[in-house]
Short mmCIF file of C-alpha atoms in Angstrom, two decimals:
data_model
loop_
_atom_site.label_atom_id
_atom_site.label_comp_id
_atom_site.label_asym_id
_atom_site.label_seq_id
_atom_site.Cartn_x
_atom_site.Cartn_y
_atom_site.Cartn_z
CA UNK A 1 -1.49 17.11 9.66
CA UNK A 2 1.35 18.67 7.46
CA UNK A 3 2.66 21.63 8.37
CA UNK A 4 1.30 23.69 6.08
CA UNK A 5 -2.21 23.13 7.89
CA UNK A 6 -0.91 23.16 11.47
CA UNK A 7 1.84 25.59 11.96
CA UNK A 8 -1.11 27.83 13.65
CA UNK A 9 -2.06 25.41 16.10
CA UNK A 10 0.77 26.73 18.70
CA UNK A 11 3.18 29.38 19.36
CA UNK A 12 6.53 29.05 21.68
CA UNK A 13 5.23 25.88 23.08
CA UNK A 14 1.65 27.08 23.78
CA UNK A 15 -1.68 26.60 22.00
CA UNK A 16 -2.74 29.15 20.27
CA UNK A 17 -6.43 28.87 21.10
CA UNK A 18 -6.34 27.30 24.46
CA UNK A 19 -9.86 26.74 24.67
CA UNK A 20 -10.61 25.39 21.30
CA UNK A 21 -11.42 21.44 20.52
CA UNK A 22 -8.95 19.90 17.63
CA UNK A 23 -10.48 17.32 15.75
CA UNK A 24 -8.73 14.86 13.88
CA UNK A 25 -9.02 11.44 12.01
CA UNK A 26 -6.95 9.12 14.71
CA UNK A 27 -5.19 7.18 11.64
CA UNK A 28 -3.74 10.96 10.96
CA UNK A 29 -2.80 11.35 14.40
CA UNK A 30 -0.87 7.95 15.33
CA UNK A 31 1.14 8.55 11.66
CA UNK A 32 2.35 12.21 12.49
CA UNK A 33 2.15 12.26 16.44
CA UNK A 34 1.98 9.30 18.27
CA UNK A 35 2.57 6.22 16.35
CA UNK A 36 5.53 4.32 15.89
CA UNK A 37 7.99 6.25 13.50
CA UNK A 38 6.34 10.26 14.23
CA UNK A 39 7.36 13.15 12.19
CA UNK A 40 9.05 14.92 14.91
CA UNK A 41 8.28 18.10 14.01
CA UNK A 42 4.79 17.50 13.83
CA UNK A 43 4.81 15.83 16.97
CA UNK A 44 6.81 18.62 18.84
CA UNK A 45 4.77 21.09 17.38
CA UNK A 46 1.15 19.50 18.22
CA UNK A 47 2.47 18.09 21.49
CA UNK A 48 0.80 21.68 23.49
CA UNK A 49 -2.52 20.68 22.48
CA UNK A 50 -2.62 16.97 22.69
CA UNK A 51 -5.12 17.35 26.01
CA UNK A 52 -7.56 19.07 23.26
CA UNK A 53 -7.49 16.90 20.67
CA UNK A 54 -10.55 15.13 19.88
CA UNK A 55 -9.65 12.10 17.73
CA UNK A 56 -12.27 10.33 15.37
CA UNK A 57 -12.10 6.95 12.89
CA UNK A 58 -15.08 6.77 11.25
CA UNK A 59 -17.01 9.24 9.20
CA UNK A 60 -19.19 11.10 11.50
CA UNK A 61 -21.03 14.63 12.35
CA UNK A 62 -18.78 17.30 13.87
CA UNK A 63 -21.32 20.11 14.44
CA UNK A 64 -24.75 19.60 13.66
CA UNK A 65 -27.19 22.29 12.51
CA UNK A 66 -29.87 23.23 14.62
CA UNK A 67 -32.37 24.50 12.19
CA UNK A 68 -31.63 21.96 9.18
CA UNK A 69 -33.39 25.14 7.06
CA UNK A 70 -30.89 27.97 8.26
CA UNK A 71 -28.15 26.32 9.97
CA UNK A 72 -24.93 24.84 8.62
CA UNK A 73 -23.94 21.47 10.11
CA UNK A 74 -20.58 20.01 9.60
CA UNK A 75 -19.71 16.24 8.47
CA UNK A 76 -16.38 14.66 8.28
CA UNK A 77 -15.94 11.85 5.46
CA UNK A 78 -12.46 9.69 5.64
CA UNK A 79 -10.56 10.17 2.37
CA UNK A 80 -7.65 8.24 3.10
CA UNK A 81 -4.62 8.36 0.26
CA UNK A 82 -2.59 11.82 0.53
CA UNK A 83 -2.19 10.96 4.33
CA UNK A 84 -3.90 8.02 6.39
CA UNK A 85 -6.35 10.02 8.32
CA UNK A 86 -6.86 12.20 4.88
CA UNK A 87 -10.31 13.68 5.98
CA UNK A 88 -13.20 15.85 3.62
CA UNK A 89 -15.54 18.09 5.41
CA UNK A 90 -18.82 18.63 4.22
CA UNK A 91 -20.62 22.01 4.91
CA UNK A 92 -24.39 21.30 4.76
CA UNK A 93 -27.68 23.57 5.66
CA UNK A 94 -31.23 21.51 4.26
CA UNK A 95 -30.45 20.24 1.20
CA UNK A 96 -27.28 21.98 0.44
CA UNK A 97 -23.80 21.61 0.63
CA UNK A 98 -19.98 22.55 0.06
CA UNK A 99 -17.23 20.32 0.35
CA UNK A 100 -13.63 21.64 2.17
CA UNK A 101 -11.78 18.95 0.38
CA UNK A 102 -8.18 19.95 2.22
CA UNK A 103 -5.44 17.80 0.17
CA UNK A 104 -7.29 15.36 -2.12
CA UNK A 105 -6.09 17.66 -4.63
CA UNK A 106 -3.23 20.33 -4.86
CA UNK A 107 -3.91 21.66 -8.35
CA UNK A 108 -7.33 21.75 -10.54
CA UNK A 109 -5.16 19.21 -12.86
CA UNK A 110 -5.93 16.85 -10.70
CA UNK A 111 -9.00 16.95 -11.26
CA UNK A 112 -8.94 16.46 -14.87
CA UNK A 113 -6.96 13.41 -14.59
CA UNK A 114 -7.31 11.04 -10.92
CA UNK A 115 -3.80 9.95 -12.14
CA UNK A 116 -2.06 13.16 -11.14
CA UNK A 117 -0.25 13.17 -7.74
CA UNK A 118 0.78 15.02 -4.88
CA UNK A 119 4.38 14.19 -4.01
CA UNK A 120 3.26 14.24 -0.44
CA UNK A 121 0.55 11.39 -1.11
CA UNK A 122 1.49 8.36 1.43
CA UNK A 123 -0.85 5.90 -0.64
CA UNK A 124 -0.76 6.71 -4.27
CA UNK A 125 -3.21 4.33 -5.41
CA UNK A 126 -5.60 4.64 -2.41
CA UNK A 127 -5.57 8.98 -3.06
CA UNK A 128 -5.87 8.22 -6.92
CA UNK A 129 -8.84 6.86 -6.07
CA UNK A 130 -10.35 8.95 -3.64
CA UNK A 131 -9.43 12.04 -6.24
CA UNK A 132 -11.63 9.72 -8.86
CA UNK A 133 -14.70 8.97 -6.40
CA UNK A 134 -14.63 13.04 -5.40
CA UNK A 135 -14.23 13.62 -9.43
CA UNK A 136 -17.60 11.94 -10.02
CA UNK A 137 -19.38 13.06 -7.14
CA UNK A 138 -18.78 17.05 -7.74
CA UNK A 139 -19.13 16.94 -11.66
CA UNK A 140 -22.41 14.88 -11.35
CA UNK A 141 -24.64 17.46 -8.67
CA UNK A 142 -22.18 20.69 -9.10
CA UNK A 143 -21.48 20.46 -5.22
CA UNK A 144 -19.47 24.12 -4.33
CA UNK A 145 -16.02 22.83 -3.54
CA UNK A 146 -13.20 24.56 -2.24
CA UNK A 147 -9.37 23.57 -1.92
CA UNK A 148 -6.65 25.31 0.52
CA UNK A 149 -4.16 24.92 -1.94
CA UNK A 150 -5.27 26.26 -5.26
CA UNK A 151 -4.94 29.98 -6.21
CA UNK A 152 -7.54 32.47 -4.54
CA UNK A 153 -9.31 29.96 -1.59
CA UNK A 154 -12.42 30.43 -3.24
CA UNK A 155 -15.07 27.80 -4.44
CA UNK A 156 -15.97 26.20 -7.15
CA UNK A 157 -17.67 23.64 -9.18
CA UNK A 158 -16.37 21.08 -11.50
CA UNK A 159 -18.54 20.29 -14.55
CA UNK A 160 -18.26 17.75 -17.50
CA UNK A 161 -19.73 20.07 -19.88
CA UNK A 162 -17.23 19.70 -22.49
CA UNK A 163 -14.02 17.32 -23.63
CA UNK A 164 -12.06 19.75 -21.58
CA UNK A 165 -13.51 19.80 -18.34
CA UNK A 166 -12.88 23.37 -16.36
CA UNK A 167 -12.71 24.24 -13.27
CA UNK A 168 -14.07 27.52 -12.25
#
């Protein structure tokens, strides 16, 4: 819900894509729209699509594939720590998958060391360890991964192949 991941959402007060369906994690929402103490220029800036929103709080399948052989469905898995609603989508088509892991991480050095932060991170100890749980889960199948912030938005895999661990 930063800024940096919702500055396209509207334009001079109007929704950009007036038809679309936002989903978000409703611990996300009530922190930067509608709870108590809103970032008000979140709030102002989502407020043209709030009719459209589609709020969620538990882990649950967005779009499901219709052929589990051919086509992609989409899951959403709560990864709460940089921000409460923190959310992980997982793109999935039979048995395989890619994780959009949004900002669990900012830099691959955080995913060398779990102990690396965000400044941004609301719950350090609560993203620590959802950095850690992701850490293990990618470096033990090779899962594709990709992260908005890191140079090129392409994906990757983390491996444990040597004392260094890389990224690529």
């Amino acid at each position: 819900m930063h800024g940096d991941h919702t500055g396209w959402t509207t334009l001079e007060d109007r929704p950009v894509f007036p038809n679309a369906t936002y989903r978000c994690h409703a611990a996300d929402w009530h922190h930067f729209v509608d709870g108590p103490e809103p970032d008000r220029r979140t709030a102002s800036k989502l407020a043209p699509i709030t009719g459209q929103v589609e709020l969620f709080d538990t882990d649950r399948t967005l779009a499901p594939g219709i052929d589990a052989r051919h086509t992609p469905g989409i899951d959403a898995r709560h990864t709460p720590g940089h921000t409460p609603g923190s959310t992980i989508y997982i793109v999935s088509s039979g048995q395989r998958r890619a994780l959009l892991l949004g900002d669990v991480a900012h830099s691959p050095v955080e995913l060398l060391d779990a102990g690396w932060e965000a400044v941004y991170d609301t719950d350090s100890p609560a993203a620590q360890a959802a950095r850690a749980r992701l850490i293990d889960e990618i470096e033990a199948d090779g899962t594709p991964v990709a992260f908005p912030h890191f140079a090129g938005l392409r994906f990757g895999r983390k491996t444990r192949a040597s004392a260094t661990n890389n990224v690529r």
